[in-house]
Amino acid sequence: MSIFLTLLRRELAAFFYSINGYLIIAAVALLIGESFSTVIAILGSDPSPMPVTELFYSTNYFWMIVLLAAPVMTMRLFALEKASGTFETLMTTQIGDVAVVAAKFCGAIFFYLVAWLPLLLCLLIVGHYARQHTGLDAGTVGGMFLGIFLIGCLFISLGCFASAITNSQMAAAMVSFVLGMSLFSLAFLAKALPPNSDLTQIIPYFNLFDQMDSFARGVVDTRVIIFYLSASFFFLFLTLRVVESRRWK
Amino acid sequence: MIEVSNLTKRYAGRTAVDDISFTVARGEIVGLLGPNGAGKSTTMRVLSGFMPATSGTVRVGGFDVFHDADEARRRIGYMPENNPLYPEMRVREYLKFRARLKGLGWKNSRSRVDTVMEQCGLKDVGRRIIGQLSKGYKQRVGLADALVHEPELIILDEPTVGLDPHQIRSVRTLIKSLAGKHTVLISTHILPEVEMMCGRVLIMFGGRVLASDTPENLQLRMAGGSQVITEIAAPEKALREAWDGLPEVEQFNVSASDGKFFRCALIARDGFDLRATVFAITQKNGWELRELTRSRHSLEDVYVQVTKPSQEERE
C-alpha cells in the first residue's frame, strides 16, 4: 500500500510539476468558461425549466472536454516511460504490475477531476446570482460530478490502454482519441436505435448522452454506475495484460 | 553470484542471445565486451529480470530471476542503457522515491539515500532538478539509484557512454571503489575501460560468448605470444644469422634505422620472452644495444581478432 502511495505521489508530481499539466488545466478551464458564458446567455434571455447543471451539459462543451482532454492527459502515462527507458528501471524494482497500472490510473483521474473544478466555481457563481435556488442543489451538483467522474473513468482507462500499447505519446493520444470517438459514435447509434429490440439489448447501455443527461439532472441509476465501472475495469484489465505481456515468452 | 546457463533470447525472428553460459563469482568485476548488437544489453535485461529468457536459466545469488523475481531483484542494482531518469524530479527526491520502490522503509530509505549521495559525490546537488544536471552528474544519480538498496550485484549497461574524459575517470573510480563489497557486471564497447576496471572479460559477439578470461591472459593467448622490438648496431648479415640461429624466434624482420643501427622485430614461439636472450646475444658479440622492448598485444587486438566484424562490413 505504501508503495502504491509512493507511486501515486510520483504520478501526481508528474502532472503538477510540468507545464503540460497546467496547459491542460487552462484549456479545460477555457472550455468550461465558454460553456459558462453560453449558459449565462441562455439564462439571461428566457427562463429555463432545466437545472443549471443540465444547462451546462446541454452546451455540448462537456463532450469536447472529455474527448480531447482524456487522451492528452493519459498519453504520457506509459508511452513516455517506455520511450525514455524509465519503464525499465520502474519494472526492475519490487513493485507489481497492478500497483503501477492502478497508480497511473488514479493519478490521471485525480488530475482530471482537478481540471473540472472550475465548473464547480461556475455553478457557485450562477447559484449565487440566481433569484431562485431550485435550479441548483447539492443533488444535481453531486450527480453532475458523479457523471463526470464515471465518464472520466471510462475514457481515462481507455487512454491508459492506448498509452500502454505504444511508446509514442502521439500515437497513444491518437489511438485513445479514435477509441473515444468510437464510443461516442456508439452512443449516437444507441440513441438512434429503437429501444427494447432484442438485437440491441447491450447497445442501450452505450447511450452515454441520456445517461449523462440524467446525471446532470441529478438522477443516479445504479445500473449505469455499474456499467461505467465495469467498462473501466475492462480497459484497465487490458492495460494490465499489456504491461504483463513483456514477461510472456 | 550469477549463474547463467544455456540462456537464449529470441525476438520475433531474430536471435539476440544464443545459448550462452557463464558464471560470475562474488566480488568480481566482470566486463561484458562486444560491438553494438552483440547481445550485451539483452543479456543484462534478462539478468535484471525485465525480460524473460526464451530458454535457459539465470540465477542471481541462487534465486531464479524469473521465478523468484522478488528475491533476485532485491540483490540486483540495475542501471539500464542511457541511464533513464525522471528529468523533472530533484536528485534527493528521486533517490528517495527509488529507495521506497525498492522496498526500503521511510527511515531506512532516508539513511541509505544519505549514504549513497555521499558515496557518489551528490551531496551538493541534492536539491537540483535532474534535467538540469550535467551528464556526469546524471550518471552518478543513476549509479546512486543502482546502489541505494545495497544490492550484492550491480549491473551497469554502458555506464560511461557519452561522458567527457574527466567524467569518465570519476565514474570509473567510483565503480572501482565498489569492488570487494559488490559484484559488478559492466557492459561496454570501450576497450581500455575493461582493461582498467575489470578482473575478467567476457567477449560477446553475435549473441555468443567467444572468450572469457582475465585481460592479461587474453593478451597472452593472442598470436602465440609477444613481439620484441630491438635496435642494435651490428652488421645486418650478422644480425640475420643470429636470429636464424635462435630456435625461439618464429619470425623476424630486420630493417635499417638511422646511423649504424638496425631495427629488428622478433616474434617468439609459444609466448616465449625473448628479451633476456637478445640481451645475452648483444653482450656476447659486443654489439651496441639502444632499445629492447616487448610490444604486447593489446586487448584491442584480441577483440578484433575474436569478433572480426569489420571484414564483413568492408566487403
Coordinates of C-alpha atoms in Angstrom, one line a residue:
Chain A
M1 CA 0.0 0.0 0.0
S2 CA 2.7 2.4 0.9
I3 CA 4.5 1.6 -2.4
F4 CA 1.2 2.4 -4.2
L5 CA 1.1 5.8 -2.4
T6 CA 4.7 6.5 -3.4
L7 CA 3.9 5.7 -7.0
L8 CA 0.7 7.8 -6.8
R9 CA 2.7 10.7 -5.4
R10 CA 5.1 10.5 -8.2
E11 CA 2.3 10.3 -10.8
L12 CA 0.7 13.4 -9.4
A13 CA 4.0 15.2 -9.3
A14 CA 4.5 14.4 -13.0
F15 CA 1.2 16.1 -13.7
F16 CA 1.6 19.1 -11.4
Y17 CA 5.4 19.7 -11.9
S18 CA 5.1 20.1 -15.6
I19 CA 4.0 22.9 -17.8
N20 CA 1.8 20.5 -19.8
G21 CA -0.3 19.8 -16.7
Y22 CA -1.1 23.5 -16.4
L23 CA -1.7 23.9 -20.1
I24 CA -4.3 21.1 -20.0
I25 CA -6.0 22.7 -16.9
A26 CA -6.0 26.1 -18.7
A27 CA -7.5 24.6 -21.8
V28 CA -10.2 22.8 -19.9
A29 CA -10.9 25.9 -17.9
L30 CA -11.3 27.9 -21.2
L31 CA -13.8 25.4 -22.5
I32 CA -15.7 25.4 -19.2
G33 CA -15.7 29.2 -19.3
E34 CA -17.1 29.1 -22.8
S35 CA -19.9 26.9 -21.7
F36 CA -20.4 29.2 -18.7
S37 CA -20.9 32.2 -21.0
T38 CA -23.3 30.2 -23.1
V39 CA -25.3 29.2 -20.1
I40 CA -25.4 32.8 -18.9
A41 CA -26.7 33.9 -22.3
I42 CA -29.5 31.3 -22.2
L43 CA -30.4 32.2 -18.6
G44 CA -30.5 35.9 -19.5
S45 CA -32.8 35.6 -22.5
D46 CA -35.5 33.3 -21.2
P47 CA -36.1 31.3 -18.0
S48 CA -35.4 27.6 -18.4
P49 CA -37.1 24.7 -16.7
M50 CA -33.8 22.8 -16.7
P51 CA -31.5 22.6 -13.7
V52 CA -28.3 24.7 -14.2
T53 CA -26.1 21.6 -14.3
E54 CA -28.2 20.2 -17.2
L55 CA -27.9 23.5 -18.9
F56 CA -24.2 23.2 -18.7
Y57 CA -24.3 19.7 -20.0
S58 CA -26.6 20.8 -22.9
T59 CA -24.0 23.2 -24.2
N60 CA -22.0 20.2 -25.5
Y61 CA -18.7 21.6 -24.4
F62 CA -18.8 18.7 -22.0
W63 CA -18.1 16.1 -24.7
M64 CA -15.4 18.2 -26.2
I65 CA -13.6 18.3 -22.9
V66 CA -13.9 14.6 -22.3
L67 CA -13.0 13.6 -25.8
L68 CA -10.0 15.9 -26.1
A69 CA -8.7 16.1 -22.6
A70 CA -8.7 12.4 -21.7
P71 CA -6.3 11.4 -24.5
V72 CA -4.0 14.3 -23.7
M73 CA -3.9 13.5 -20.0
T74 CA -3.2 9.9 -20.5
M75 CA -0.9 9.8 -23.5
R76 CA 2.2 10.3 -21.3
L77 CA 1.4 7.6 -18.7
F78 CA 3.1 4.6 -20.2
A79 CA 4.3 5.8 -23.6
L80 CA 6.8 8.4 -22.2
E81 CA 8.2 5.9 -19.7
K82 CA 8.7 3.4 -22.4
A83 CA 10.3 5.9 -24.8
S84 CA 12.7 7.3 -22.2
G85 CA 13.6 3.9 -20.7
T86 CA 12.4 4.7 -17.2
F87 CA 9.9 1.9 -17.7
E88 CA 12.8 -0.5 -17.4
T89 CA 14.1 1.0 -14.1
L90 CA 10.5 1.0 -12.8
M91 CA 9.8 -2.6 -13.7
T92 CA 13.0 -3.9 -12.2
T93 CA 12.1 -2.8 -8.7
Q94 CA 10.0 -4.8 -6.4
I95 CA 6.6 -3.3 -7.4
G96 CA 3.9 -5.3 -9.1
D97 CA 2.3 -4.5 -12.4
V98 CA -1.1 -4.0 -10.7
A99 CA 0.3 -1.2 -8.5
V100 CA 1.8 0.6 -11.5
V101 CA -1.4 0.5 -13.5
A102 CA -3.5 1.5 -10.5
A103 CA -1.3 4.3 -9.6
K104 CA -1.2 5.7 -13.1
F105 CA -4.9 5.5 -13.5
C106 CA -5.7 7.0 -10.1
G107 CA -3.2 9.8 -10.7
A108 CA -4.8 10.6 -14.0
I109 CA -8.3 10.5 -12.6
F110 CA -7.3 12.9 -9.8
F111 CA -5.8 15.3 -12.3
Y112 CA -8.9 15.0 -14.4
L113 CA -11.2 15.9 -11.5
V114 CA -8.9 18.8 -10.6
A115 CA -9.2 20.1 -14.2
W116 CA -13.0 20.0 -13.8
L117 CA -13.0 22.1 -10.6
P118 CA -13.6 25.4 -12.5
L119 CA -17.1 24.1 -13.3
L120 CA -17.9 24.0 -9.6
L121 CA -16.9 27.6 -9.4
C122 CA -19.1 28.5 -12.3
L123 CA -22.0 26.7 -10.7
L124 CA -21.5 28.6 -7.5
I125 CA -21.5 31.9 -9.3
V126 CA -24.7 31.0 -11.1
G127 CA -26.2 29.8 -7.8
H128 CA -25.1 33.0 -6.0
Y129 CA -26.7 35.4 -8.5
A130 CA -29.8 33.3 -9.4
R131 CA -33.0 34.6 -7.9
Q132 CA -34.4 31.2 -7.1
H133 CA -32.3 28.3 -5.9
T134 CA -34.5 25.5 -7.1
G135 CA -32.3 25.1 -10.2
L136 CA -29.2 24.2 -8.3
D137 CA -29.0 22.0 -5.3
A138 CA -26.5 19.5 -3.8
G139 CA -28.2 16.6 -5.6
T140 CA -27.8 17.9 -9.1
V141 CA -24.3 19.1 -8.5
G142 CA -23.4 15.8 -6.9
G143 CA -25.0 13.9 -9.8
M144 CA -23.2 16.0 -12.3
F145 CA -19.8 15.4 -10.7
L146 CA -20.6 11.7 -10.3
G147 CA -21.3 11.6 -14.0
I148 CA -18.1 13.5 -14.8
F149 CA -16.1 11.1 -12.6
L150 CA -17.7 7.9 -14.2
I151 CA -17.3 9.1 -17.8
G152 CA -13.8 10.1 -16.8
C153 CA -13.0 6.6 -15.5
L154 CA -14.1 5.1 -18.8
F155 CA -12.2 7.5 -21.1
I156 CA -9.1 7.6 -18.9
S157 CA -8.9 3.8 -18.7
L158 CA -9.2 3.8 -22.5
G159 CA -6.3 6.3 -22.6
C160 CA -4.2 4.1 -20.2
F161 CA -4.7 1.2 -22.6
A162 CA -3.8 3.2 -25.6
S163 CA -0.7 4.6 -23.9
A164 CA 0.4 1.1 -22.8
I165 CA 0.4 -0.4 -26.3
T166 CA 2.8 2.1 -27.8
N167 CA 5.9 4.1 -26.9
S168 CA 5.0 7.2 -28.8
Q169 CA 2.9 9.7 -27.0
M170 CA 1.5 11.0 -30.2
A171 CA 0.3 7.5 -31.3
A172 CA -1.1 7.0 -27.8
A173 CA -3.2 10.2 -28.0
M174 CA -4.4 9.3 -31.4
V175 CA -5.4 5.8 -30.5
S176 CA -7.2 6.9 -27.4
F177 CA -9.0 9.7 -29.3
V178 CA -10.1 7.2 -32.0
L179 CA -11.3 4.7 -29.3
G180 CA -13.1 7.6 -27.6
M181 CA -14.7 8.7 -30.8
S182 CA -15.9 5.1 -31.5
L183 CA -17.5 5.0 -28.1
F184 CA -19.1 8.4 -28.8
S185 CA -20.4 7.2 -32.2
L186 CA -21.7 4.1 -30.5
A187 CA -23.6 6.4 -28.2
F188 CA -25.2 8.1 -31.3
L189 CA -26.2 4.7 -32.6
A190 CA -27.7 3.7 -29.2
K191 CA -29.7 6.9 -29.2
A192 CA -31.0 6.4 -32.7
L193 CA -32.0 2.7 -32.4
P194 CA -35.5 1.9 -31.2
P195 CA -35.4 0.7 -27.6
N196 CA -36.3 -2.8 -26.5
S197 CA -35.5 -4.5 -29.7
D198 CA -33.9 -7.9 -29.0
L199 CA -30.9 -7.5 -31.1
T200 CA -29.8 -4.4 -29.3
Q201 CA -30.0 -5.4 -25.7
I202 CA -26.5 -4.3 -24.9
I203 CA -26.4 -1.2 -27.2
P204 CA -28.7 1.0 -25.0
Y205 CA -26.0 0.8 -22.3
F206 CA -23.8 2.8 -24.6
N207 CA -26.2 5.7 -24.7
L208 CA -23.8 8.0 -23.0
F209 CA -25.8 11.1 -23.8
D210 CA -29.0 10.2 -22.0
Q211 CA -27.0 8.7 -19.1
M212 CA -25.0 11.9 -18.6
D213 CA -28.2 13.9 -19.1
S214 CA -29.8 12.0 -16.2
F215 CA -26.7 12.6 -14.0
A216 CA -26.8 16.3 -14.9
R217 CA -30.5 16.3 -13.7
G218 CA -29.4 14.6 -10.5
V219 CA -30.8 11.2 -11.4
V220 CA -28.5 8.4 -10.4
D221 CA -29.1 5.0 -11.8
T222 CA -27.0 2.2 -10.3
R223 CA -27.1 0.1 -13.5
V224 CA -25.3 2.9 -15.2
I225 CA -22.7 3.2 -12.5
I226 CA -22.1 -0.5 -12.7
F227 CA -21.8 -0.2 -16.5
Y228 CA -19.2 2.5 -16.3
L229 CA -17.2 0.9 -13.6
S230 CA -17.1 -2.5 -15.2
A231 CA -16.2 -0.9 -18.6
S232 CA -13.4 1.0 -16.9
F233 CA -12.2 -2.2 -15.2
F234 CA -12.2 -4.0 -18.5
F235 CA -9.9 -1.5 -20.1
L236 CA -7.7 -1.4 -17.0
F237 CA -7.5 -5.2 -17.2
L238 CA -6.4 -4.9 -20.8
T239 CA -3.8 -2.4 -19.8
L240 CA -2.5 -4.7 -17.2
R241 CA -2.3 -7.5 -19.7
V242 CA -0.3 -5.3 -22.0
V243 CA 2.1 -4.3 -19.2
E244 CA 2.5 -8.0 -18.3
S245 CA 3.0 -9.0 -21.9
R246 CA 6.7 -8.3 -21.8
R247 CA 7.0 -11.2 -19.4
W248 CA 5.4 -13.6 -21.9
K249 CA 7.9 -15.9 -23.6
Chain B
M1 CA 26.8 -14.8 -7.7
I2 CA 25.5 -15.0 -11.2
E3 CA 24.9 -18.4 -12.9
V4 CA 23.7 -18.2 -16.5
S5 CA 23.1 -21.5 -18.1
N6 CA 22.1 -22.0 -21.8
L7 CA 20.5 -18.6 -21.9
T8 CA 18.8 -17.9 -25.2
K9 CA 16.7 -14.9 -26.1
R10 CA 14.8 -14.6 -29.4
Y11 CA 12.9 -11.6 -30.5
A12 CA 10.5 -12.1 -33.3
G13 CA 12.6 -13.8 -36.0
R14 CA 15.9 -12.8 -34.5
T15 CA 18.1 -14.5 -32.0
A16 CA 19.7 -11.8 -29.8
V17 CA 21.4 -14.1 -27.3
D18 CA 22.3 -17.6 -28.5
D19 CA 22.8 -20.3 -25.8
I20 CA 25.3 -18.6 -23.6
S21 CA 26.5 -19.9 -20.2
F22 CA 28.8 -18.2 -17.7
T23 CA 29.2 -17.7 -14.0
V24 CA 30.4 -14.7 -12.0
A25 CA 31.8 -15.2 -8.5
R26 CA 31.1 -12.9 -5.6
G27 CA 33.2 -9.8 -5.5
E28 CA 34.3 -10.0 -9.1
I29 CA 34.2 -7.1 -11.5
V30 CA 33.4 -8.5 -14.9
G31 CA 33.3 -6.7 -18.2
L32 CA 30.9 -7.7 -21.0
L33 CA 32.7 -6.5 -24.1
G34 CA 31.3 -6.6 -27.6
P35 CA 30.3 -4.5 -30.6
N36 CA 26.9 -2.9 -30.7
G37 CA 24.2 -5.5 -31.3
A38 CA 26.3 -8.3 -29.8
G39 CA 23.6 -9.1 -27.2
K40 CA 25.1 -7.4 -24.2
S41 CA 22.1 -5.3 -23.4
T42 CA 19.7 -8.1 -23.9
T43 CA 21.7 -10.3 -21.6
M44 CA 21.6 -7.6 -19.0
R45 CA 17.9 -7.1 -19.4
V46 CA 17.3 -10.8 -18.8
L47 CA 19.7 -10.7 -15.8
S48 CA 17.8 -7.8 -14.3
G49 CA 14.5 -9.6 -14.6
F50 CA 13.0 -7.1 -17.0
M51 CA 12.5 -9.6 -19.7
P52 CA 12.2 -13.4 -19.5
A53 CA 14.6 -15.7 -21.4
T54 CA 13.3 -17.7 -24.3
S55 CA 15.1 -20.7 -22.8
G56 CA 17.8 -21.3 -20.2
T57 CA 18.0 -20.2 -16.6
V58 CA 19.6 -17.2 -14.9
R59 CA 20.2 -17.3 -11.2
V60 CA 21.4 -14.4 -9.0
G61 CA 22.5 -15.3 -5.5
G62 CA 20.9 -18.7 -6.0
F63 CA 17.5 -17.2 -7.0
D64 CA 16.0 -17.6 -10.4
V65 CA 15.4 -14.1 -11.8
F66 CA 12.1 -15.1 -13.3
H67 CA 10.5 -17.4 -10.8
D68 CA 11.9 -15.8 -7.6
A69 CA 11.9 -12.4 -9.1
D70 CA 11.4 -10.5 -5.8
E71 CA 14.3 -12.2 -4.1
A72 CA 16.5 -11.8 -7.1
R73 CA 15.7 -8.2 -7.6
R74 CA 16.4 -7.4 -4.0
R75 CA 20.0 -8.4 -4.8
I76 CA 20.4 -6.6 -8.1
G77 CA 21.0 -2.9 -8.7
Y78 CA 20.5 -2.3 -12.4
M79 CA 21.3 0.8 -14.5
P80 CA 20.0 0.4 -18.0
E81 CA 21.4 1.8 -21.2
N82 CA 21.3 5.6 -21.5
N83 CA 20.6 5.8 -17.7
P84 CA 16.9 6.8 -17.8
L85 CA 15.8 9.2 -15.1
Y86 CA 12.8 11.4 -14.4
P87 CA 14.1 14.8 -15.5
E88 CA 11.5 16.8 -13.6
M89 CA 12.4 15.4 -10.2
R90 CA 15.1 16.6 -7.8
V91 CA 18.1 14.4 -7.1
R92 CA 17.2 13.6 -3.5
E93 CA 13.6 13.2 -4.1
Y94 CA 14.3 10.8 -7.0
L95 CA 16.6 8.7 -4.9
K96 CA 14.1 8.6 -2.1
F97 CA 11.4 7.6 -4.5
R98 CA 13.6 4.8 -5.9
A99 CA 14.5 3.6 -2.4
R100 CA 10.9 3.3 -1.5
L101 CA 10.1 1.4 -4.7
K102 CA 12.8 -1.0 -3.8
G103 CA 11.1 -1.8 -0.6
L104 CA 13.1 0.3 1.9
G105 CA 11.1 1.8 4.8
W106 CA 10.9 5.5 5.5
K107 CA 13.7 5.7 8.0
N108 CA 15.9 3.2 6.2
S109 CA 15.5 4.9 2.9
R110 CA 16.4 8.3 4.3
S111 CA 19.7 7.0 5.8
R112 CA 20.5 4.9 2.6
V113 CA 19.9 7.9 0.4
D114 CA 22.3 10.0 2.5
T115 CA 24.9 7.2 2.3
V116 CA 24.8 6.8 -1.5
M117 CA 24.7 10.5 -2.1
E118 CA 27.9 10.8 -0.1
Q119 CA 29.4 7.8 -1.9
C120 CA 28.6 9.1 -5.4
G121 CA 29.5 12.7 -4.6
L122 CA 26.0 14.0 -4.9
K123 CA 25.9 15.9 -1.6
D124 CA 26.0 19.3 -3.3
V125 CA 23.3 18.7 -5.9
G126 CA 20.6 17.1 -3.7
R127 CA 18.2 19.9 -4.3
R128 CA 18.9 20.3 -8.1
I129 CA 16.5 19.2 -10.7
I130 CA 17.8 16.1 -12.5
G131 CA 17.1 17.5 -16.0
Q132 CA 19.4 20.4 -15.4
L133 CA 22.4 18.4 -14.2
S134 CA 25.4 17.7 -16.4
K135 CA 25.7 14.2 -17.9
G136 CA 28.3 13.2 -15.5
Y137 CA 26.1 14.0 -12.5
K138 CA 23.2 12.3 -14.1
Q139 CA 25.3 9.2 -14.4
R140 CA 26.2 9.4 -10.8
V141 CA 22.5 9.7 -9.9
G142 CA 21.9 6.5 -11.9
L143 CA 24.7 4.8 -10.0
A144 CA 23.4 6.0 -6.7
D145 CA 20.0 4.6 -7.7
A146 CA 21.5 1.2 -8.5
L147 CA 23.3 1.2 -5.1
V148 CA 20.5 2.6 -2.9
H149 CA 19.1 -0.8 -1.7
E150 CA 22.6 -2.3 -1.0
P151 CA 22.4 -4.9 -3.7
E152 CA 25.0 -7.6 -3.9
L153 CA 25.1 -7.5 -7.6
I154 CA 25.4 -4.3 -9.7
I155 CA 24.6 -4.4 -13.4
L156 CA 25.7 -1.4 -15.4
D157 CA 24.9 -1.1 -19.0
E158 CA 27.4 1.2 -20.7
P159 CA 28.0 3.4 -17.7
T160 CA 30.5 5.8 -19.3
V161 CA 28.9 6.3 -22.7
G162 CA 28.7 10.0 -23.7
L163 CA 30.8 11.4 -20.9
D164 CA 33.8 13.6 -21.2
P165 CA 37.2 12.2 -20.1
H166 CA 37.1 13.8 -16.6
Q167 CA 33.6 12.4 -16.0
I168 CA 34.6 9.0 -17.3
R169 CA 37.5 9.0 -14.9
S170 CA 35.4 9.8 -11.9
V171 CA 32.7 7.3 -12.8
R172 CA 35.4 4.6 -13.2
T173 CA 36.9 5.5 -9.9
L174 CA 33.5 5.2 -8.4
I175 CA 32.9 1.8 -10.0
K176 CA 36.3 0.6 -8.9
S177 CA 35.6 1.6 -5.4
L178 CA 32.6 -0.9 -5.4
A179 CA 34.9 -3.8 -5.9
G180 CA 35.0 -6.3 -3.0
K181 CA 31.8 -5.2 -1.4
H182 CA 29.7 -5.7 -4.5
T183 CA 29.8 -8.0 -7.6
V184 CA 29.8 -5.8 -10.7
L185 CA 28.9 -6.6 -14.2
I186 CA 29.6 -3.9 -16.7
S187 CA 28.9 -3.8 -20.4
T188 CA 30.9 -1.6 -22.7
H189 CA 32.4 -1.4 -26.1
I190 CA 35.3 0.7 -24.9
L191 CA 38.4 -1.5 -24.5
P192 CA 40.6 0.5 -22.2
E193 CA 37.7 0.7 -19.8
V194 CA 37.7 -3.1 -19.4
E195 CA 41.5 -3.2 -19.1
M196 CA 41.3 -0.7 -16.3
M197 CA 38.4 -1.8 -14.3
C198 CA 37.6 -5.4 -14.8
G199 CA 39.2 -8.5 -13.3
R200 CA 37.6 -10.6 -16.1
V201 CA 36.3 -10.1 -19.6
L202 CA 33.6 -11.8 -21.5
I203 CA 33.8 -11.0 -25.1
M204 CA 30.4 -11.3 -26.8
F205 CA 29.7 -11.3 -30.5
G206 CA 26.6 -12.3 -32.5
G207 CA 24.8 -13.4 -29.3
R208 CA 27.6 -15.7 -28.2
V209 CA 30.3 -15.5 -25.6
L210 CA 33.5 -16.0 -27.6
A211 CA 36.1 -15.6 -24.9
S212 CA 36.2 -15.4 -21.1
D213 CA 39.4 -14.7 -19.2
T214 CA 41.4 -12.1 -17.4
P215 CA 42.6 -9.2 -19.7
E216 CA 46.2 -10.4 -19.2
N217 CA 45.5 -14.0 -20.1
L218 CA 43.6 -12.9 -23.2
Q219 CA 46.6 -10.9 -24.3
L220 CA 48.9 -13.8 -23.7
R221 CA 46.7 -16.1 -25.7
M222 CA 46.9 -13.8 -28.6
A223 CA 49.0 -14.9 -31.6
G224 CA 51.0 -17.3 -29.5
G225 CA 53.0 -14.7 -27.6
S226 CA 54.7 -11.4 -27.8
Q227 CA 56.8 -9.4 -30.2
V228 CA 60.2 -7.9 -29.2
I229 CA 61.5 -4.8 -30.8
T230 CA 65.2 -4.1 -30.6
E231 CA 67.7 -1.7 -32.1
I232 CA 71.2 -2.9 -32.4
A233 CA 74.3 -1.5 -34.0
A234 CA 75.7 -4.5 -35.8
P235 CA 76.3 -5.7 -39.4
E236 CA 72.9 -6.6 -40.9
K237 CA 74.1 -10.0 -42.1
A238 CA 75.3 -11.0 -38.6
L239 CA 72.0 -10.0 -37.1
R240 CA 70.0 -12.1 -39.6
E241 CA 72.3 -15.1 -38.9
A242 CA 71.9 -14.6 -35.1
W243 CA 68.1 -14.6 -35.3
D244 CA 68.1 -17.5 -37.7
G245 CA 70.1 -19.4 -35.2
L246 CA 67.7 -18.9 -32.4
P247 CA 65.1 -21.7 -32.2
E248 CA 62.7 -19.5 -30.1
V249 CA 62.3 -17.0 -32.9
E250 CA 59.4 -17.8 -35.2
Q251 CA 59.7 -14.8 -37.4
F252 CA 61.9 -11.8 -37.7
N253 CA 62.3 -8.6 -39.7
V254 CA 65.4 -6.5 -39.9
S255 CA 65.3 -3.0 -41.3
A256 CA 67.8 -0.1 -41.3
S257 CA 67.3 2.5 -38.7
D258 CA 69.2 5.8 -38.5
G259 CA 73.0 5.6 -38.4
K260 CA 74.6 2.3 -37.8
F261 CA 71.6 0.9 -36.0
F262 CA 69.2 -1.8 -37.3
R263 CA 65.7 -2.2 -36.1
C264 CA 64.7 -5.9 -35.6
A265 CA 61.2 -7.1 -34.9
L266 CA 61.2 -10.6 -33.5
I267 CA 58.1 -12.8 -33.0
A268 CA 58.6 -15.5 -30.4
R269 CA 57.3 -19.0 -30.4
D270 CA 54.7 -20.0 -27.7
G271 CA 54.8 -16.8 -25.8
F272 CA 58.5 -17.1 -25.0
D273 CA 60.0 -13.9 -23.7
L274 CA 63.0 -13.1 -25.9
R275 CA 64.3 -10.1 -24.1
A276 CA 66.9 -11.8 -22.0
T277 CA 68.1 -13.9 -24.9
V278 CA 68.5 -10.9 -27.1
F279 CA 70.4 -9.1 -24.4
A280 CA 72.7 -12.1 -24.0
I281 CA 73.5 -12.2 -27.7
T282 CA 74.4 -8.5 -27.9
Q283 CA 76.6 -8.9 -24.8
K284 CA 78.4 -11.9 -26.3
N285 CA 79.0 -10.2 -29.6
G286 CA 79.9 -6.8 -28.1
W287 CA 77.1 -5.1 -30.1
E288 CA 75.7 -1.8 -29.1
L289 CA 72.1 -2.0 -27.9
R290 CA 69.9 1.0 -27.6
E291 CA 66.4 -0.3 -27.4
L292 CA 64.8 -3.5 -26.3
T293 CA 61.0 -3.6 -25.7
R294 CA 58.3 -6.1 -25.7
S295 CA 55.3 -4.9 -27.6
R296 CA 52.3 -6.8 -26.1
H297 CA 49.1 -7.4 -28.0
S298 CA 46.6 -5.0 -26.6
L299 CA 43.1 -6.2 -25.7
E300 CA 42.1 -4.4 -28.8
D301 CA 43.9 -6.9 -30.9
V302 CA 42.2 -9.7 -29.0
Y303 CA 38.9 -8.1 -29.5
V304 CA 39.4 -7.5 -33.2
Q305 CA 40.7 -11.0 -33.8
V306 CA 37.9 -12.6 -31.8
T307 CA 35.0 -10.6 -33.3
K308 CA 36.2 -9.7 -36.8
P309 CA 33.1 -7.9 -37.8
S310 CA 34.9 -5.3 -39.8
Q311 CA 35.9 -7.7 -42.6
E312 CA 32.3 -8.4 -43.5
E313 CA 31.4 -4.8 -43.2
R314 CA 34.1 -3.7 -45.5
E315 CA 33.1 -6.1 -48.3

